[in-house]
Amino acid sequence: MSKKKDELIIDGKKFASRLIMGTSLYPNLEVLNKSLEASDTEIITVSMRRFNKEGEKFFLKGIKNKYTFLPNTAGCFTKKEALLTAELSRESLKTEWIKLELISENEMLLPDPIELFATCEELVKKKFKIFAYCSDDPILCKRLEELGCAAVMPLISPIGSGLGIRNEHNLEIIRSICKGVIIVDAGIGTPSHACKVMELGFDGVLLNSSVARSFDPIQMATAMNLAVKSGRLSYLSGAIEKTKKAVRSTPFRGKISNF
Amino acid sequence: MKKMSKKKCFINGASFTIKNCGIQLEDLITTTVGKKKNELSLAVAVNNELVQKSEWKSKVIKEGDVIEIVHPFFGG
């Protein structure tokens, strides 16, 4: 009997990889491209920024066109800014996908749930496929899902902090009440964080800093790739139940007599 | 003879001198970006509103207009 392919399906599109990679903060374009290759990613995030020569180099020569682009609204504080950025990205990249980031302040870069929700309502009407970057509040995640977001993307700790999972129980609740695509975004520091997220049953992981700012980004990208795959396989395999006492693995029967 | 006065608009935050009668957006983009304008997946907003590529030719930029020319860049 052939096993059903385990694919990530977003907005009707199928992906073999469950790791979405950011493209920022890499030491140079060569390391960026090799890291993306090592990660096996199929979806990469980009920003929309004012025209300059560096950007020209990035887009014309830097990035291979085999990836699916997920433009973001990074740096936006208001609904007005985010709506225009989304319109500009749709025009530029001919995609309805938008990673909606609406932050509320500059120190922790935490998402503003009120502004985010209001912006999502507008973008849904404009037929955008929203990837909503949000806080790890289960009810907010559920409401965003019900609103029609293509993917809901709770953080596990602040952007670029590398702190990993801060509230595992919230994540468990999110996974249990949201039936759609939930991708963890922001806060991953090490492959073990990514693996744990996948073991909890999330659909994918989006990361950037943990690879780009590591000492060896290409090797770290390989590690993240394996971690996400490993976590997913673990989730699908069904882990054993935890018990308070030991459960013998080697059979006692047949052992030589005690003496 | 009346002297032709020069007026300013703003492109990506910098001021740019335009003729009194205005200038076509497409010409302004060519001046700013150069020949590669069709390869760069540019998107343009004037006064905080998207102007689609098909309208670049007809859109006339006037004094005080604020133009944003953007394209994809590194991002997380």
mmCIF file of C-alpha atoms in Angstrom:
data_model
loop_
_atom_site.group_PDB
_atom_site.id
_atom_site.type_symbol
_atom_site.label_atom_id
_atom_site.label_comp_id
_atom_site.label_asym_id
_atom_site.label_seq_id
_atom_site.Cartn_x
_atom_site.Cartn_y
_atom_site.Cartn_z
ATOM 1 C CA MET A 1 0.000 0.000 0.000
ATOM 2 C CA SER A 2 1.450 3.345 -0.946
ATOM 3 C CA LYS A 3 1.627 5.983 1.769
ATOM 4 C CA LYS A 4 -0.047 9.318 1.165
ATOM 5 C CA LYS A 5 2.420 12.103 0.465
ATOM 6 C CA ASP A 6 2.858 14.452 3.387
ATOM 7 C CA GLU A 7 2.524 17.863 1.799
ATOM 8 C CA LEU A 8 2.008 21.334 3.145
ATOM 9 C CA ILE A 9 -0.994 22.799 1.340
ATOM 10 C CA ILE A 10 -1.472 26.558 1.467
ATOM 11 C CA ASP A 11 -3.982 28.384 -0.679
ATOM 12 C CA GLY A 12 -4.373 25.233 -2.751
ATOM 13 C CA LYS A 13 -0.654 25.013 -3.519
ATOM 14 C CA LYS A 14 1.346 21.986 -2.458
ATOM 15 C CA PHE A 15 4.809 22.094 -0.915
ATOM 16 C CA ALA A 16 7.135 19.274 0.103
ATOM 17 C CA SER A 17 9.067 21.501 2.504
ATOM 18 C CA ARG A 18 7.573 22.835 5.722
ATOM 19 C CA LEU A 19 10.356 25.316 6.320
ATOM 20 C CA ILE A 20 9.847 28.901 5.150
ATOM 21 C CA MET A 21 13.026 30.952 5.059
ATOM 22 C CA GLY A 22 13.632 34.668 5.450
ATOM 23 C CA THR A 23 16.241 36.277 3.217
ATOM 24 C CA SER A 24 17.523 39.050 5.462
ATOM 25 C CA LEU A 25 20.737 39.531 7.484
ATOM 26 C CA TYR A 26 22.944 37.110 5.552
ATOM 27 C CA PRO A 27 26.627 38.044 5.230
ATOM 28 C CA ASN A 28 26.378 38.005 1.408
ATOM 29 C CA LEU A 29 24.314 36.725 -1.504
ATOM 30 C CA GLU A 30 26.374 33.580 -1.970
ATOM 31 C CA VAL A 31 25.830 32.475 1.614
ATOM 32 C CA LEU A 32 22.149 33.367 1.330
ATOM 33 C CA ASN A 33 21.667 31.230 -1.768
ATOM 34 C CA LYS A 34 23.627 28.291 -0.380
ATOM 35 C CA SER A 35 21.679 28.486 2.868
ATOM 36 C CA LEU A 36 18.355 28.461 1.028
ATOM 37 C CA GLU A 37 19.566 25.467 -0.939
ATOM 38 C CA ALA A 38 20.661 23.640 2.218
ATOM 39 C CA SER A 39 17.333 24.330 3.902
ATOM 40 C CA ASP A 40 15.315 22.673 1.096
ATOM 41 C CA THR A 41 12.851 25.541 1.404
ATOM 42 C CA GLU A 42 10.371 26.331 -1.345
ATOM 43 C CA ILE A 43 8.930 29.551 0.074
ATOM 44 C CA ILE A 44 11.012 32.608 0.926
ATOM 45 C CA THR A 45 10.023 35.928 2.442
ATOM 46 C CA VAL A 46 10.937 39.290 0.945
ATOM 47 C CA SER A 47 10.218 42.879 1.898
ATOM 48 C CA MET A 48 9.162 45.796 -0.296
ATOM 49 C CA ARG A 49 11.652 48.629 -0.113
ATOM 50 C CA ARG A 50 12.482 51.825 -1.979
ATOM 51 C CA PHE A 51 14.447 51.311 -5.181
ATOM 52 C CA ASN A 52 18.223 51.266 -4.723
ATOM 53 C CA LYS A 53 21.233 49.631 -6.357
ATOM 54 C CA GLU A 54 21.631 46.986 -3.663
ATOM 55 C CA GLY A 55 18.038 45.959 -4.093
ATOM 56 C CA GLU A 56 18.483 45.771 -7.848
ATOM 57 C CA LYS A 57 21.388 43.364 -7.340
ATOM 58 C CA PHE A 58 19.315 41.273 -4.921
ATOM 59 C CA PHE A 59 16.400 40.823 -7.219
ATOM 60 C CA LEU A 60 18.062 40.577 -10.618
ATOM 61 C CA LYS A 61 21.107 38.477 -9.796
ATOM 62 C CA GLY A 62 20.787 37.364 -6.215
ATOM 63 C CA ILE A 63 17.802 35.139 -5.792
ATOM 64 C CA LYS A 64 17.052 32.080 -7.871
ATOM 65 C CA ASN A 65 13.584 32.211 -9.350
ATOM 66 C CA LYS A 66 12.666 28.682 -8.279
ATOM 67 C CA TYR A 67 11.202 29.913 -4.981
ATOM 68 C CA THR A 68 7.682 31.033 -4.193
ATOM 69 C CA PHE A 69 7.843 34.577 -2.882
ATOM 70 C CA LEU A 70 6.021 35.601 0.255
ATOM 71 C CA PRO A 71 6.220 39.398 0.521
ATOM 72 C CA ASN A 72 5.914 40.919 3.964
ATOM 73 C CA THR A 73 4.779 44.193 5.476
ATOM 74 C CA ALA A 74 7.723 44.346 7.889
ATOM 75 C CA GLY A 75 8.100 47.642 9.688
ATOM 76 C CA CYS A 76 4.483 48.705 9.290
ATOM 77 C CA PHE A 77 2.803 50.202 12.348
ATOM 78 C CA THR A 78 -0.561 51.172 10.886
ATOM 79 C CA LYS A 79 -3.346 49.655 8.816
ATOM 80 C CA LYS A 80 -2.840 52.374 6.200
ATOM 81 C CA GLU A 81 0.859 51.563 5.738
ATOM 82 C CA ALA A 82 0.223 47.825 5.641
ATOM 83 C CA LEU A 83 -2.589 48.106 3.086
ATOM 84 C CA LEU A 84 -0.450 50.141 0.712
ATOM 85 C CA THR A 85 2.537 47.818 1.165
ATOM 86 C CA ALA A 86 0.290 44.848 0.382
ATOM 87 C CA GLU A 87 -1.023 46.553 -2.775
ATOM 88 C CA LEU A 88 2.540 47.372 -3.861
ATOM 89 C CA SER A 89 3.725 43.818 -3.310
ATOM 90 C CA ARG A 90 0.793 42.392 -5.284
ATOM 91 C CA GLU A 91 1.598 44.708 -8.176
ATOM 92 C CA SER A 92 5.332 43.985 -7.986
ATOM 93 C CA LEU A 93 5.353 40.218 -7.539
ATOM 94 C CA LYS A 94 1.977 39.331 -9.040
ATOM 95 C CA THR A 95 1.044 37.407 -5.934
ATOM 96 C CA GLU A 96 -1.915 37.696 -3.624
ATOM 97 C CA TRP A 97 0.133 36.256 -0.788
ATOM 98 C CA ILE A 98 1.052 38.687 1.936
ATOM 99 C CA LYS A 99 2.792 38.076 5.237
ATOM 100 C CA LEU A 100 1.043 40.639 7.343
ATOM 101 C CA GLU A 101 3.268 42.105 10.010
ATOM 102 C CA LEU A 102 1.959 45.006 12.041
ATOM 103 C CA ILE A 103 4.109 45.832 14.985
ATOM 104 C CA SER A 104 3.158 47.995 17.928
ATOM 105 C CA GLU A 105 6.497 49.213 19.260
ATOM 106 C CA ASN A 106 10.207 49.185 18.479
ATOM 107 C CA GLU A 107 11.832 47.301 21.337
ATOM 108 C CA MET A 108 10.099 43.918 21.383
ATOM 109 C CA LEU A 109 8.623 44.229 17.862
ATOM 110 C CA LEU A 110 5.471 42.604 19.155
ATOM 111 C CA PRO A 111 2.512 42.415 16.778
ATOM 112 C CA ASP A 112 -0.430 44.737 17.409
ATOM 113 C CA PRO A 113 -3.432 42.374 17.490
ATOM 114 C CA ILE A 114 -6.079 45.091 17.168
ATOM 115 C CA GLU A 115 -4.517 46.762 14.134
ATOM 116 C CA LEU A 116 -3.674 43.353 12.656
ATOM 117 C CA PHE A 117 -7.244 42.104 12.846
ATOM 118 C CA ALA A 118 -8.674 45.287 11.359
ATOM 119 C CA THR A 119 -6.157 45.130 8.497
ATOM 120 C CA CYS A 120 -6.902 41.461 7.860
ATOM 121 C CA GLU A 121 -10.588 42.302 7.495
ATOM 122 C CA GLU A 122 -9.747 44.810 4.748
ATOM 123 C CA LEU A 123 -7.261 42.548 2.979
ATOM 124 C CA VAL A 124 -9.672 39.613 2.903
ATOM 125 C CA LYS A 125 -12.175 41.858 1.099
ATOM 126 C CA LYS A 126 -9.441 42.757 -1.387
ATOM 127 C CA LYS A 127 -8.852 39.025 -2.084
ATOM 128 C CA PHE A 128 -5.403 38.813 -0.512
ATOM 129 C CA LYS A 129 -4.178 35.499 0.879
ATOM 130 C CA ILE A 130 -2.984 36.494 4.283
ATOM 131 C CA PHE A 131 -0.237 34.944 6.371
ATOM 132 C CA ALA A 132 -0.982 36.682 9.654
ATOM 133 C CA TYR A 133 1.979 37.134 11.978
ATOM 134 C CA CYS A 134 0.444 37.354 15.450
ATOM 135 C CA SER A 135 0.960 36.802 19.145
ATOM 136 C CA ASP A 136 0.533 33.321 20.629
ATOM 137 C CA ASP A 137 -2.983 34.019 21.849
ATOM 138 C CA PRO A 138 -5.217 31.037 21.032
ATOM 139 C CA ILE A 139 -8.405 33.066 20.639
ATOM 140 C CA LEU A 140 -6.737 35.600 18.350
ATOM 141 C CA CYS A 141 -5.354 32.756 16.232
ATOM 142 C CA LYS A 142 -8.791 31.186 16.029
ATOM 143 C CA ARG A 143 -10.425 34.496 15.077
ATOM 144 C CA LEU A 144 -7.823 35.112 12.355
ATOM 145 C CA GLU A 145 -8.413 31.630 11.002
ATOM 146 C CA GLU A 146 -12.189 32.174 10.957
ATOM 147 C CA LEU A 147 -11.678 35.468 9.177
ATOM 148 C CA GLY A 148 -10.169 33.567 6.266
ATOM 149 C CA CYS A 149 -6.402 33.903 6.620
ATOM 150 C CA ALA A 150 -4.486 31.437 4.438
ATOM 151 C CA ALA A 151 -2.146 30.794 7.345
ATOM 152 C CA VAL A 152 -1.988 31.999 10.923
ATOM 153 C CA MET A 153 1.543 32.526 12.202
ATOM 154 C CA PRO A 154 1.948 32.918 15.939
ATOM 155 C CA LEU A 155 5.315 33.870 17.402
ATOM 156 C CA ILE A 156 6.919 31.732 20.096
ATOM 157 C CA SER A 157 9.082 34.627 21.378
ATOM 158 C CA PRO A 158 10.124 38.040 19.986
ATOM 159 C CA ILE A 159 11.587 38.380 16.476
ATOM 160 C CA GLY A 160 15.303 37.649 16.384
ATOM 161 C CA SER A 161 15.448 36.818 20.104
ATOM 162 C CA GLY A 162 16.275 33.151 19.643
ATOM 163 C CA LEU A 163 14.473 32.471 22.929
ATOM 164 C CA GLY A 164 12.453 29.565 21.563
ATOM 165 C CA ILE A 165 9.147 28.421 23.013
ATOM 166 C CA ARG A 166 8.035 30.610 25.945
ATOM 167 C CA ASN A 167 4.489 29.356 26.336
ATOM 168 C CA GLU A 168 4.160 25.773 25.233
ATOM 169 C CA HIS A 169 0.701 25.398 26.713
ATOM 170 C CA ASN A 170 -0.621 28.243 24.556
ATOM 171 C CA LEU A 171 0.845 26.546 21.511
ATOM 172 C CA GLU A 172 -0.880 23.290 22.429
ATOM 173 C CA ILE A 173 -4.197 25.122 22.768
ATOM 174 C CA ILE A 174 -3.667 26.900 19.422
ATOM 175 C CA ARG A 175 -2.980 23.620 17.698
ATOM 176 C CA SER A 176 -5.985 21.963 19.265
ATOM 177 C CA ILE A 177 -8.518 24.670 18.366
ATOM 178 C CA CYS A 178 -7.210 25.796 14.958
ATOM 179 C CA LYS A 179 -7.758 23.290 12.195
ATOM 180 C CA GLY A 180 -6.205 25.285 9.358
ATOM 181 C CA VAL A 181 -2.585 26.041 8.490
ATOM 182 C CA ILE A 182 -0.651 27.264 11.532
ATOM 183 C CA ILE A 183 2.995 28.137 11.013
ATOM 184 C CA VAL A 184 5.226 29.247 13.836
ATOM 185 C CA ASP A 185 7.006 32.472 13.008
ATOM 186 C CA ALA A 186 9.602 34.293 15.090
ATOM 187 C CA GLY A 187 11.585 33.273 18.124
ATOM 188 C CA ILE A 188 13.294 30.126 16.829
ATOM 189 C CA GLY A 189 16.903 30.037 18.034
ATOM 190 C CA THR A 190 18.091 26.490 17.545
ATOM 191 C CA PRO A 191 17.042 23.407 15.574
ATOM 192 C CA SER A 192 15.659 21.846 18.756
ATOM 193 C CA HIS A 193 13.100 24.698 18.949
ATOM 194 C CA ALA A 194 12.016 24.049 15.364
ATOM 195 C CA CYS A 195 11.823 20.326 15.995
ATOM 196 C CA LYS A 196 9.700 20.821 19.126
ATOM 197 C CA VAL A 197 7.287 23.097 17.257
ATOM 198 C CA MET A 198 6.814 20.444 14.592
ATOM 199 C CA GLU A 199 6.379 17.733 17.226
ATOM 200 C CA LEU A 200 3.504 19.793 18.624
ATOM 201 C CA GLY A 201 1.770 19.349 15.281
ATOM 202 C CA PHE A 202 2.273 22.730 13.644
ATOM 203 C CA ASP A 203 2.218 22.834 9.868
ATOM 204 C CA GLY A 204 5.509 24.604 9.410
ATOM 205 C CA VAL A 205 8.177 26.934 10.682
ATOM 206 C CA LEU A 206 9.274 30.312 9.383
ATOM 207 C CA LEU A 207 12.712 31.487 10.437
ATOM 208 C CA ASN A 208 15.436 33.901 9.430
ATOM 209 C CA SER A 209 17.769 35.204 12.152
ATOM 210 C CA SER A 210 18.612 31.822 13.646
ATOM 211 C CA VAL A 211 20.225 30.795 10.358
ATOM 212 C CA ALA A 212 21.418 34.118 8.929
ATOM 213 C CA ARG A 213 23.082 35.308 12.131
ATOM 214 C CA SER A 214 24.640 31.972 13.083
ATOM 215 C CA PHE A 215 28.388 31.426 12.753
ATOM 216 C CA ASP A 216 27.875 29.029 9.836
ATOM 217 C CA PRO A 217 24.530 29.826 8.154
ATOM 218 C CA ILE A 218 24.780 27.093 5.518
ATOM 219 C CA GLN A 219 25.363 24.393 8.109
ATOM 220 C CA MET A 220 22.660 25.832 10.365
ATOM 221 C CA ALA A 221 20.240 25.805 7.419
ATOM 222 C CA THR A 222 20.946 22.082 7.010
ATOM 223 C CA ALA A 223 20.355 21.575 10.727
ATOM 224 C CA MET A 224 17.029 23.439 10.585
ATOM 225 C CA ASN A 225 15.980 21.450 7.543
ATOM 226 C CA LEU A 226 16.636 18.167 9.360
ATOM 227 C CA ALA A 227 15.000 19.430 12.554
ATOM 228 C CA VAL A 228 11.767 20.399 10.812
ATOM 229 C CA LYS A 229 11.641 17.086 8.955
ATOM 230 C CA SER A 230 12.477 15.156 12.102
ATOM 231 C CA GLY A 231 9.827 16.954 14.155
ATOM 232 C CA ARG A 232 7.222 16.350 11.501
ATOM 233 C CA LEU A 233 8.037 12.628 11.271
ATOM 234 C CA SER A 234 7.871 12.402 15.045
ATOM 235 C CA TYR A 235 4.434 14.064 15.090
ATOM 236 C CA LEU A 236 3.131 11.755 12.383
ATOM 237 C CA SER A 237 4.563 8.697 14.105
ATOM 238 C CA GLY A 238 2.666 9.280 17.338
ATOM 239 C CA ALA A 239 4.938 9.581 20.355
ATOM 240 C CA ILE A 240 4.522 7.370 23.376
ATOM 241 C CA GLU A 241 2.553 8.569 26.368
ATOM 242 C CA LYS A 242 4.513 10.042 29.252
ATOM 243 C CA THR A 243 4.349 8.150 32.546
ATOM 244 C CA LYS A 244 5.551 9.023 36.021
ATOM 245 C CA LYS A 245 7.219 5.611 36.483
ATOM 246 C CA ALA A 246 9.578 3.500 34.418
ATOM 247 C CA VAL A 247 8.220 1.096 31.850
ATOM 248 C CA ARG A 248 10.565 -1.822 31.289
ATOM 249 C CA SER A 249 11.826 -2.273 27.740
ATOM 250 C CA THR A 250 13.869 -5.469 28.077
ATOM 251 C CA PRO A 251 11.641 -8.393 29.039
ATOM 252 C CA PHE A 252 12.135 -9.612 32.583
ATOM 253 C CA ARG A 253 11.033 -13.124 31.667
ATOM 254 C CA GLY A 254 13.949 -15.456 30.960
ATOM 255 C CA LYS A 255 16.475 -13.541 32.986
ATOM 256 C CA ILE A 256 18.826 -15.758 35.049
ATOM 257 C CA SER A 257 17.822 -16.141 38.681
ATOM 258 C CA ASN A 258 18.562 -13.422 41.151
ATOM 259 C CA PHE A 259 21.520 -14.268 43.415
ATOM 260 C CA MET B 1 8.210 86.628 -21.991
ATOM 261 C CA LYS B 2 6.984 84.846 -18.903
ATOM 262 C CA LYS B 3 9.753 82.840 -17.221
ATOM 263 C CA MET B 4 9.058 79.106 -16.835
ATOM 264 C CA SER B 5 9.136 78.335 -13.113
ATOM 265 C CA LYS B 6 10.396 74.999 -11.741
ATOM 266 C CA LYS B 7 8.528 73.086 -9.119
ATOM 267 C CA LYS B 8 9.251 70.063 -6.972
ATOM 268 C CA CYS B 9 7.857 66.620 -6.314
ATOM 269 C CA PHE B 10 9.258 63.952 -3.986
ATOM 270 C CA ILE B 11 10.634 60.590 -5.076
ATOM 271 C CA ASN B 12 11.478 58.064 -2.372
ATOM 272 C CA GLY B 13 11.888 60.879 0.098
ATOM 273 C CA ALA B 14 14.149 63.098 -2.045
ATOM 274 C CA SER B 15 12.993 66.233 -3.831
ATOM 275 C CA PHE B 16 12.957 66.288 -7.626
ATOM 276 C CA THR B 17 12.488 69.308 -9.862
ATOM 277 C CA ILE B 18 9.709 69.130 -12.437
ATOM 278 C CA LYS B 19 8.457 71.541 -15.057
ATOM 279 C CA ASN B 20 5.507 73.728 -14.299
ATOM 280 C CA CYS B 21 3.230 71.694 -16.539
ATOM 281 C CA GLY B 22 4.141 68.444 -14.797
ATOM 282 C CA ILE B 23 5.782 65.241 -16.033
ATOM 283 C CA GLN B 24 4.559 61.779 -16.984
ATOM 284 C CA LEU B 25 5.123 59.182 -14.260
ATOM 285 C CA GLU B 26 6.744 56.788 -16.730
ATOM 286 C CA ASP B 27 9.380 59.379 -17.671
ATOM 287 C CA LEU B 28 10.055 60.031 -14.033
ATOM 288 C CA ILE B 29 10.554 56.308 -13.365
ATOM 289 C CA THR B 30 12.950 55.988 -16.310
ATOM 290 C CA THR B 31 14.937 58.953 -15.021
ATOM 291 C CA THR B 32 15.146 57.463 -11.529
ATOM 292 C CA VAL B 33 15.625 53.778 -12.255
ATOM 293 C CA GLY B 34 17.073 53.644 -15.772
ATOM 294 C CA LYS B 35 16.611 51.103 -18.509
ATOM 295 C CA LYS B 36 16.048 48.143 -16.193
ATOM 296 C CA LYS B 37 12.692 49.401 -15.065
ATOM 297 C CA ASN B 38 10.846 46.538 -16.730
ATOM 298 C CA GLU B 39 13.019 43.837 -15.184
ATOM 299 C CA LEU B 40 12.854 44.941 -11.605
ATOM 300 C CA SER B 41 9.310 44.129 -10.573
ATOM 301 C CA LEU B 42 8.795 47.746 -9.592
ATOM 302 C CA ALA B 43 5.651 49.009 -7.983
ATOM 303 C CA VAL B 44 4.757 52.662 -7.648
ATOM 304 C CA ALA B 45 2.532 54.686 -5.360
ATOM 305 C CA VAL B 46 1.642 58.344 -5.782
ATOM 306 C CA ASN B 47 0.316 60.159 -2.729
ATOM 307 C CA ASN B 48 -0.137 56.839 -0.909
ATOM 308 C CA GLU B 49 -2.121 55.219 -3.694
ATOM 309 C CA LEU B 50 -0.949 52.431 -5.963
ATOM 310 C CA VAL B 51 -0.546 53.383 -9.616
ATOM 311 C CA GLN B 52 -0.663 50.277 -11.776
ATOM 312 C CA LYS B 53 1.901 49.842 -14.504
ATOM 313 C CA SER B 54 -0.731 50.280 -17.190
ATOM 314 C CA GLU B 55 -1.353 53.818 -15.871
ATOM 315 C CA TRP B 56 2.268 54.998 -15.710
ATOM 316 C CA LYS B 57 2.052 56.618 -19.143
ATOM 317 C CA SER B 58 -1.105 58.567 -18.498
ATOM 318 C CA LYS B 59 -0.376 59.620 -14.937
ATOM 319 C CA VAL B 60 0.922 63.180 -14.763
ATOM 320 C CA ILE B 61 2.994 64.139 -11.742
ATOM 321 C CA LYS B 62 2.355 67.570 -10.365
ATOM 322 C CA GLU B 63 3.978 69.845 -7.822
ATOM 323 C CA GLY B 64 4.058 68.410 -4.324
ATOM 324 C CA ASP B 65 3.224 64.829 -5.352
ATOM 325 C CA VAL B 66 4.858 62.166 -3.209
ATOM 326 C CA ILE B 67 6.078 59.186 -5.226
ATOM 327 C CA GLU B 68 7.285 55.879 -3.864
ATOM 328 C CA ILE B 69 9.115 53.490 -6.185
ATOM 329 C CA VAL B 70 9.664 50.123 -4.527
ATOM 330 C CA HIS B 71 10.811 46.635 -5.372
ATOM 331 C CA PRO B 72 11.449 43.345 -3.562
ATOM 332 C CA PHE B 73 14.322 43.329 -1.127
ATOM 333 C CA PHE B 74 15.801 41.139 1.599
ATOM 334 C CA GLY B 75 13.232 40.429 4.279
ATOM 335 C CA GLY B 76 12.297 38.074 7.072
#
